[in-house]
Amino acid sequence: MQTEASQKPIKKPGAKILVVDDRADNLVSIEAILEKDNYTIVKANSGKAALKILLNDHDFSLILMDVQMPELSGYETATIIYERDKLKNIPIVFITAHSYDDDLIFKGYRMGGVDYIYKPIKPELLRAKVAVFVELYSKNQQLQLQEKKLLTANIFLQKEIEERKASEERIKLLNEQLIENNESLKQMNEELDQFAYMASHDLQEPLRKIQV
């Protein structure tokens, strides 16, 4: 008979998400909303703290970042994040309590943000958007992996083609040398035949004189 504990399904760790907000209650709230989807949540209470985390850990599928933060705003933090090649493919969703005009919204998109979520956060909307962007990031990673595999295969094939061309060149050179050797041998045989003929003629001349 199974106990209640043994009947619980074992959850596997899901995608890792970095949540950046200077208010602890917002960090806790977002974590509580997303924990049922089995994401690994890493929290940072400032832009600087987020950058420090990202210095050592690049394995994030998504960054949820508050726009209004002291010292470094969400926009400024995003700009610094995307200056690093290892981080530039991580999607950033900005979280804000303000309704910005189009210029500021476009500013966020220009800095690499993929979407906005407005406070107060609607749990189902947050979960839905996070699920979409995590899936897109996963697909993008798979495509990049396939691209790397194809590139490696292409390099291997190119090397094989080059080696085959080099072998063909060597064979061509050997054939040319063989033809030259055959010509030299033919010429030597002709010279040898001519020498033998002349030698035979020179030997036969004294014999003819003796017979006479």
PDB file of C-alpha atoms in Angstrom:
ATOM      1  CA  MET A   1       0.000   0.000   0.000  1.00  0.00           C
ATOM      2  CA  GLN A   2       1.418   3.365  -1.054  1.00  0.00           C
ATOM      3  CA  THR A   3       1.715   6.148   1.469  1.00  0.00           C
ATOM      4  CA  GLU A   4       0.435   9.646   0.747  1.00  0.00           C
ATOM      5  CA  ALA A   5       3.998  10.880   0.295  1.00  0.00           C
ATOM      6  CA  SER A   6       4.862   8.178  -2.247  1.00  0.00           C
ATOM      7  CA  GLN A   7       1.799   9.007  -4.321  1.00  0.00           C
ATOM      8  CA  LYS A   8       2.929  12.581  -4.985  1.00  0.00           C
ATOM      9  CA  PRO A   9       4.456  13.029  -8.459  1.00  0.00           C
ATOM     10  CA  ILE A  10       8.123  13.909  -8.552  1.00  0.00           C
ATOM     11  CA  LYS A  11       8.535  17.302 -10.188  1.00  0.00           C
ATOM     12  CA  LYS A  12      11.442  17.882 -12.501  1.00  0.00           C
ATOM     13  CA  PRO A  13      13.113  21.305 -12.437  1.00  0.00           C
ATOM     14  CA  GLY A  14      11.716  23.593 -15.108  1.00  0.00           C
ATOM     15  CA  ALA A  15      13.050  26.636 -16.919  1.00  0.00           C
ATOM     16  CA  LYS A  16      15.016  29.142 -14.882  1.00  0.00           C
ATOM     17  CA  ILE A  17      13.638  32.681 -14.597  1.00  0.00           C
ATOM     18  CA  LEU A  18      15.334  35.749 -13.160  1.00  0.00           C
ATOM     19  CA  VAL A  19      12.933  38.149 -11.433  1.00  0.00           C
ATOM     20  CA  VAL A  20      14.254  41.671 -10.774  1.00  0.00           C
ATOM     21  CA  ASP A  21      12.346  44.105  -8.531  1.00  0.00           C
ATOM     22  CA  ASP A  22      13.424  46.438  -5.736  1.00  0.00           C
ATOM     23  CA  ARG A  23      10.356  45.522  -3.639  1.00  0.00           C
ATOM     24  CA  ALA A  24      10.512  42.245  -1.740  1.00  0.00           C
ATOM     25  CA  ASP A  25       6.714  41.819  -1.749  1.00  0.00           C
ATOM     26  CA  ASN A  26       6.651  41.947  -5.550  1.00  0.00           C
ATOM     27  CA  LEU A  27       9.380  39.308  -5.758  1.00  0.00           C
ATOM     28  CA  VAL A  28       7.485  37.026  -3.403  1.00  0.00           C
ATOM     29  CA  SER A  29       4.209  37.601  -5.262  1.00  0.00           C
ATOM     30  CA  ILE A  30       5.684  36.749  -8.674  1.00  0.00           C
ATOM     31  CA  GLU A  31       7.407  33.672  -7.262  1.00  0.00           C
ATOM     32  CA  ALA A  32       4.126  32.477  -5.735  1.00  0.00           C
ATOM     33  CA  ILE A  33       2.313  32.908  -9.056  1.00  0.00           C
ATOM     34  CA  LEU A  34       4.891  30.985 -11.057  1.00  0.00           C
ATOM     35  CA  GLU A  35       5.829  28.239  -8.602  1.00  0.00           C
ATOM     36  CA  LYS A  36       2.904  26.011  -9.640  1.00  0.00           C
ATOM     37  CA  ASP A  37       4.424  25.826 -13.145  1.00  0.00           C
ATOM     38  CA  ASN A  38       7.592  24.380 -11.645  1.00  0.00           C
ATOM     39  CA  TYR A  39       9.958  27.127 -12.800  1.00  0.00           C
ATOM     40  CA  THR A  40      13.209  27.742 -10.980  1.00  0.00           C
ATOM     41  CA  ILE A  41      12.939  31.315  -9.738  1.00  0.00           C
ATOM     42  CA  VAL A  42      16.032  33.409  -8.988  1.00  0.00           C
ATOM     43  CA  LYS A  43      15.361  36.783  -7.366  1.00  0.00           C
ATOM     44  CA  ALA A  44      17.318  40.043  -7.484  1.00  0.00           C
ATOM     45  CA  ASN A  45      16.329  43.211  -5.609  1.00  0.00           C
ATOM     46  CA  SER A  46      18.145  45.641  -7.927  1.00  0.00           C
ATOM     47  CA  GLY A  47      19.646  46.015 -11.370  1.00  0.00           C
ATOM     48  CA  LYS A  48      23.131  45.682  -9.905  1.00  0.00           C
ATOM     49  CA  ALA A  49      22.166  42.487  -8.090  1.00  0.00           C
ATOM     50  CA  ALA A  50      20.762  41.084 -11.343  1.00  0.00           C
ATOM     51  CA  LEU A  51      23.978  41.903 -13.209  1.00  0.00           C
ATOM     52  CA  LYS A  52      26.025  40.238 -10.478  1.00  0.00           C
ATOM     53  CA  ILE A  53      23.946  37.070 -10.806  1.00  0.00           C
ATOM     54  CA  LEU A  54      24.284  37.116 -14.596  1.00  0.00           C
ATOM     55  CA  LEU A  55      28.064  37.393 -14.382  1.00  0.00           C
ATOM     56  CA  ASN A  56      28.197  33.792 -13.160  1.00  0.00           C
ATOM     57  CA  ASP A  57      24.949  32.317 -14.466  1.00  0.00           C
ATOM     58  CA  HIS A  58      23.757  32.599 -18.065  1.00  0.00           C
ATOM     59  CA  ASP A  59      21.284  29.743 -18.014  1.00  0.00           C
ATOM     60  CA  PHE A  60      18.052  31.770 -17.838  1.00  0.00           C
ATOM     61  CA  SER A  61      15.090  31.276 -20.149  1.00  0.00           C
ATOM     62  CA  LEU A  62      13.484  34.609 -19.248  1.00  0.00           C
ATOM     63  CA  ILE A  63      14.055  37.789 -17.242  1.00  0.00           C
ATOM     64  CA  LEU A  64      11.122  39.585 -15.584  1.00  0.00           C
ATOM     65  CA  MET A  65      12.312  43.086 -14.731  1.00  0.00           C
ATOM     66  CA  ASP A  66      10.712  46.042 -13.019  1.00  0.00           C
ATOM     67  CA  VAL A  67      11.188  49.288 -14.933  1.00  0.00           C
ATOM     68  CA  GLN A  68      11.301  51.727 -12.000  1.00  0.00           C
ATOM     69  CA  MET A  69      14.244  50.835  -9.736  1.00  0.00           C
ATOM     70  CA  PRO A  70      16.754  53.025  -7.870  1.00  0.00           C
ATOM     71  CA  GLU A  71      20.322  53.428  -9.188  1.00  0.00           C
ATOM     72  CA  LEU A  72      19.771  51.344 -12.323  1.00  0.00           C
ATOM     73  CA  SER A  73      16.378  51.343 -14.003  1.00  0.00           C
ATOM     74  CA  GLY A  74      15.066  48.296 -15.814  1.00  0.00           C
ATOM     75  CA  TYR A  75      15.905  49.911 -19.150  1.00  0.00           C
ATOM     76  CA  GLU A  76      19.480  50.678 -18.106  1.00  0.00           C
ATOM     77  CA  THR A  77      19.948  47.187 -16.714  1.00  0.00           C
ATOM     78  CA  ALA A  78      18.617  45.648 -19.937  1.00  0.00           C
ATOM     79  CA  THR A  79      21.069  47.727 -21.980  1.00  0.00           C
ATOM     80  CA  ILE A  80      24.015  46.428 -19.936  1.00  0.00           C
ATOM     81  CA  ILE A  81      22.728  42.847 -20.097  1.00  0.00           C
ATOM     82  CA  TYR A  82      22.477  42.865 -23.885  1.00  0.00           C
ATOM     83  CA  GLU A  83      26.032  44.165 -24.258  1.00  0.00           C
ATOM     84  CA  ARG A  84      27.224  40.640 -23.414  1.00  0.00           C
ATOM     85  CA  ASP A  85      27.050  38.049 -26.170  1.00  0.00           C
ATOM     86  CA  LYS A  86      26.184  35.231 -23.763  1.00  0.00           C
ATOM     87  CA  LEU A  87      23.111  37.117 -22.503  1.00  0.00           C
ATOM     88  CA  LYS A  88      21.755  38.877 -25.563  1.00  0.00           C
ATOM     89  CA  ASN A  89      19.353  36.062 -26.479  1.00  0.00           C
ATOM     90  CA  ILE A  90      17.572  35.958 -23.110  1.00  0.00           C
ATOM     91  CA  PRO A  91      14.148  37.618 -23.511  1.00  0.00           C
ATOM     92  CA  ILE A  92      13.273  40.402 -21.060  1.00  0.00           C
ATOM     93  CA  VAL A  93       9.694  41.226 -20.055  1.00  0.00           C
ATOM     94  CA  PHE A  94       9.368  44.609 -18.370  1.00  0.00           C
ATOM     95  CA  ILE A  95       7.015  44.952 -15.395  1.00  0.00           C
ATOM     96  CA  THR A  96       5.620  48.374 -14.601  1.00  0.00           C
ATOM     97  CA  ALA A  97       2.844  50.110 -12.677  1.00  0.00           C
ATOM     98  CA  HIS A  98       2.742  53.006 -15.150  1.00  0.00           C
ATOM     99  CA  SER A  99       1.029  53.386 -18.494  1.00  0.00           C
ATOM    100  CA  TYR A 100       3.759  54.880 -20.664  1.00  0.00           C
ATOM    101  CA  ASP A 101       3.292  56.712 -23.906  1.00  0.00           C
ATOM    102  CA  ASP A 102       4.350  55.070 -27.125  1.00  0.00           C
ATOM    103  CA  ASP A 103       7.845  56.586 -27.110  1.00  0.00           C
ATOM    104  CA  LEU A 104       8.773  55.001 -23.782  1.00  0.00           C
ATOM    105  CA  ILE A 105       7.189  51.705 -24.741  1.00  0.00           C
ATOM    106  CA  PHE A 106       9.167  51.649 -27.984  1.00  0.00           C
ATOM    107  CA  LYS A 107      12.280  52.526 -25.986  1.00  0.00           C
ATOM    108  CA  GLY A 108      11.849  49.310 -24.048  1.00  0.00           C
ATOM    109  CA  TYR A 109      11.471  47.320 -27.243  1.00  0.00           C
ATOM    110  CA  ARG A 110      14.543  48.978 -28.773  1.00  0.00           C
ATOM    111  CA  MET A 111      16.562  47.950 -25.724  1.00  0.00           C
ATOM    112  CA  GLY A 112      15.640  44.322 -26.296  1.00  0.00           C
ATOM    113  CA  GLY A 113      12.459  43.926 -24.279  1.00  0.00           C
ATOM    114  CA  VAL A 114       9.921  41.551 -25.761  1.00  0.00           C
ATOM    115  CA  ASP A 115       6.803  42.584 -23.835  1.00  0.00           C
ATOM    116  CA  TYR A 116       5.291  44.525 -20.931  1.00  0.00           C
ATOM    117  CA  ILE A 117       3.261  43.347 -17.951  1.00  0.00           C
ATOM    118  CA  TYR A 118       1.380  45.959 -15.953  1.00  0.00           C
ATOM    119  CA  LYS A 119       0.813  46.086 -12.195  1.00  0.00           C
ATOM    120  CA  PRO A 120      -1.269  44.967 -10.442  1.00  0.00           C
ATOM    121  CA  ILE A 121      -0.222  41.720 -12.034  1.00  0.00           C
ATOM    122  CA  LYS A 122      -2.928  39.362 -13.220  1.00  0.00           C
ATOM    123  CA  PRO A 123      -1.679  35.879 -12.301  1.00  0.00           C
ATOM    124  CA  GLU A 124      -3.133  34.006 -15.280  1.00  0.00           C
ATOM    125  CA  LEU A 125      -1.862  36.624 -17.728  1.00  0.00           C
ATOM    126  CA  LEU A 126       1.623  36.455 -16.209  1.00  0.00           C
ATOM    127  CA  ARG A 127       1.661  32.657 -16.334  1.00  0.00           C
ATOM    128  CA  ALA A 128       0.444  32.649 -19.932  1.00  0.00           C
ATOM    129  CA  LYS A 129       3.035  35.158 -21.130  1.00  0.00           C
ATOM    130  CA  VAL A 130       5.851  33.477 -19.249  1.00  0.00           C
ATOM    131  CA  ALA A 131       4.878  30.105 -20.732  1.00  0.00           C
ATOM    132  CA  VAL A 132       4.938  31.549 -24.262  1.00  0.00           C
ATOM    133  CA  PHE A 133       8.325  33.244 -23.924  1.00  0.00           C
ATOM    134  CA  VAL A 134       9.920  30.286 -22.159  1.00  0.00           C
ATOM    135  CA  GLU A 135       8.725  28.021 -24.980  1.00  0.00           C
ATOM    136  CA  LEU A 136      10.012  30.452 -27.631  1.00  0.00           C
ATOM    137  CA  TYR A 137      13.377  30.634 -25.903  1.00  0.00           C
ATOM    138  CA  SER A 138      13.548  26.832 -25.752  1.00  0.00           C
ATOM    139  CA  LYS A 139      12.736  26.573 -29.466  1.00  0.00           C
ATOM    140  CA  ASN A 140      15.333  29.227 -30.248  1.00  0.00           C
ATOM    141  CA  GLN A 141      17.974  27.329 -28.270  1.00  0.00           C
ATOM    142  CA  GLN A 142      17.118  24.139 -30.121  1.00  0.00           C
ATOM    143  CA  LEU A 143      17.432  25.944 -33.459  1.00  0.00           C
ATOM    144  CA  GLN A 144      20.796  27.367 -32.453  1.00  0.00           C
ATOM    145  CA  LEU A 145      21.952  23.909 -31.409  1.00  0.00           C
ATOM    146  CA  GLN A 146      20.840  22.483 -34.755  1.00  0.00           C
ATOM    147  CA  GLU A 147      22.605  25.345 -36.521  1.00  0.00           C
ATOM    148  CA  LYS A 148      25.828  24.567 -34.655  1.00  0.00           C
ATOM    149  CA  LYS A 149      25.497  20.876 -35.560  1.00  0.00           C
ATOM    150  CA  LEU A 150      24.933  21.769 -39.221  1.00  0.00           C
ATOM    151  CA  LEU A 151      27.890  24.139 -39.149  1.00  0.00           C
ATOM    152  CA  THR A 152      30.094  21.427 -37.648  1.00  0.00           C
ATOM    153  CA  ALA A 153      28.894  18.925 -40.249  1.00  0.00           C
ATOM    154  CA  ASN A 154      29.517  21.468 -43.006  1.00  0.00           C
ATOM    155  CA  ILE A 155      33.059  22.103 -41.757  1.00  0.00           C
ATOM    156  CA  PHE A 156      33.693  18.350 -41.631  1.00  0.00           C
ATOM    157  CA  LEU A 157      32.292  17.928 -45.150  1.00  0.00           C
ATOM    158  CA  GLN A 158      34.354  20.834 -46.460  1.00  0.00           C
ATOM    159  CA  LYS A 159      37.460  19.315 -44.910  1.00  0.00           C
ATOM    160  CA  GLU A 160      36.624  15.957 -46.482  1.00  0.00           C
ATOM    161  CA  ILE A 161      36.142  17.624 -49.879  1.00  0.00           C
ATOM    162  CA  GLU A 162      39.459  19.445 -49.518  1.00  0.00           C
ATOM    163  CA  GLU A 163      41.211  16.208 -48.555  1.00  0.00           C
ATOM    164  CA  ARG A 164      39.609  14.445 -51.523  1.00  0.00           C
ATOM    165  CA  LYS A 165      40.737  17.251 -53.840  1.00  0.00           C
ATOM    166  CA  ALA A 166      44.242  16.997 -52.375  1.00  0.00           C
ATOM    167  CA  SER A 167      44.203  13.222 -52.987  1.00  0.00           C
ATOM    168  CA  GLU A 168      43.007  13.779 -56.551  1.00  0.00           C
ATOM    169  CA  GLU A 169      45.805  16.295 -57.087  1.00  0.00           C
ATOM    170  CA  ARG A 170      48.338  13.803 -55.724  1.00  0.00           C
ATOM    171  CA  ILE A 171      46.963  11.078 -58.012  1.00  0.00           C
ATOM    172  CA  LYS A 172      47.071  13.464 -60.958  1.00  0.00           C
ATOM    173  CA  LEU A 173      50.681  14.355 -60.150  1.00  0.00           C
ATOM    174  CA  LEU A 174      51.625  10.672 -59.823  1.00  0.00           C
ATOM    175  CA  ASN A 175      49.984   9.934 -63.173  1.00  0.00           C
ATOM    176  CA  GLU A 176      51.901  12.784 -64.793  1.00  0.00           C
ATOM    177  CA  GLN A 177      55.129  11.474 -63.284  1.00  0.00           C
ATOM    178  CA  LEU A 178      54.278   7.966 -64.492  1.00  0.00           C
ATOM    179  CA  ILE A 179      53.680   9.265 -68.024  1.00  0.00           C
ATOM    180  CA  GLU A 180      57.011  11.125 -67.899  1.00  0.00           C
ATOM    181  CA  ASN A 181      58.762   7.988 -66.633  1.00  0.00           C
ATOM    182  CA  ASN A 182      57.174   5.929 -69.416  1.00  0.00           C
ATOM    183  CA  GLU A 183      58.345   8.464 -71.993  1.00  0.00           C
ATOM    184  CA  SER A 184      61.851   8.412 -70.503  1.00  0.00           C
ATOM    185  CA  LEU A 185      61.844   4.606 -70.484  1.00  0.00           C
ATOM    186  CA  LYS A 186      60.640   4.519 -74.091  1.00  0.00           C
ATOM    187  CA  GLN A 187      63.380   6.918 -75.103  1.00  0.00           C
ATOM    188  CA  MET A 188      65.978   4.856 -73.240  1.00  0.00           C
ATOM    189  CA  ASN A 189      64.748   1.655 -74.940  1.00  0.00           C
ATOM    190  CA  GLU A 190      65.002   3.355 -78.338  1.00  0.00           C
ATOM    191  CA  GLU A 191      68.512   4.548 -77.568  1.00  0.00           C
ATOM    192  CA  LEU A 192      69.420   1.064 -76.314  1.00  0.00           C
ATOM    193  CA  ASP A 193      68.039  -0.527 -79.504  1.00  0.00           C
ATOM    194  CA  GLN A 194      69.992   1.965 -81.592  1.00  0.00           C
ATOM    195  CA  PHE A 195      73.160   1.255 -79.600  1.00  0.00           C
ATOM    196  CA  ALA A 196      72.639  -2.494 -79.967  1.00  0.00           C
ATOM    197  CA  TYR A 197      72.142  -2.127 -83.697  1.00  0.00           C
ATOM    198  CA  MET A 198      75.256  -0.030 -84.089  1.00  0.00           C
ATOM    199  CA  ALA A 199      77.285  -2.370 -81.901  1.00  0.00           C
ATOM    200  CA  SER A 200      76.093  -5.360 -83.881  1.00  0.00           C
ATOM    201  CA  HIS A 201      76.977  -3.610 -87.149  1.00  0.00           C
ATOM    202  CA  ASP A 202      80.444  -2.688 -85.908  1.00  0.00           C
ATOM    203  CA  LEU A 203      81.095  -6.278 -84.831  1.00  0.00           C
ATOM    204  CA  GLN A 204      79.870  -7.716 -88.130  1.00  0.00           C
ATOM    205  CA  GLU A 205      82.174  -5.513 -90.261  1.00  0.00           C
ATOM    206  CA  PRO A 206      85.479  -7.193 -89.164  1.00  0.00           C
ATOM    207  CA  LEU A 207      83.868 -10.580 -89.632  1.00  0.00           C
ATOM    208  CA  ARG A 208      82.984  -9.746 -93.216  1.00  0.00           C
ATOM    209  CA  LYS A 209      86.587  -8.642 -93.908  1.00  0.00           C
ATOM    210  CA  ILE A 210      87.913 -11.921 -92.493  1.00  0.00           C
ATOM    211  CA  GLN A 211      85.533 -13.945 -94.642  1.00  0.00           C
ATOM    212  CA  VAL A 212      86.657 -12.075 -97.707  1.00  0.00           C
TER     213      VAL A 212
END
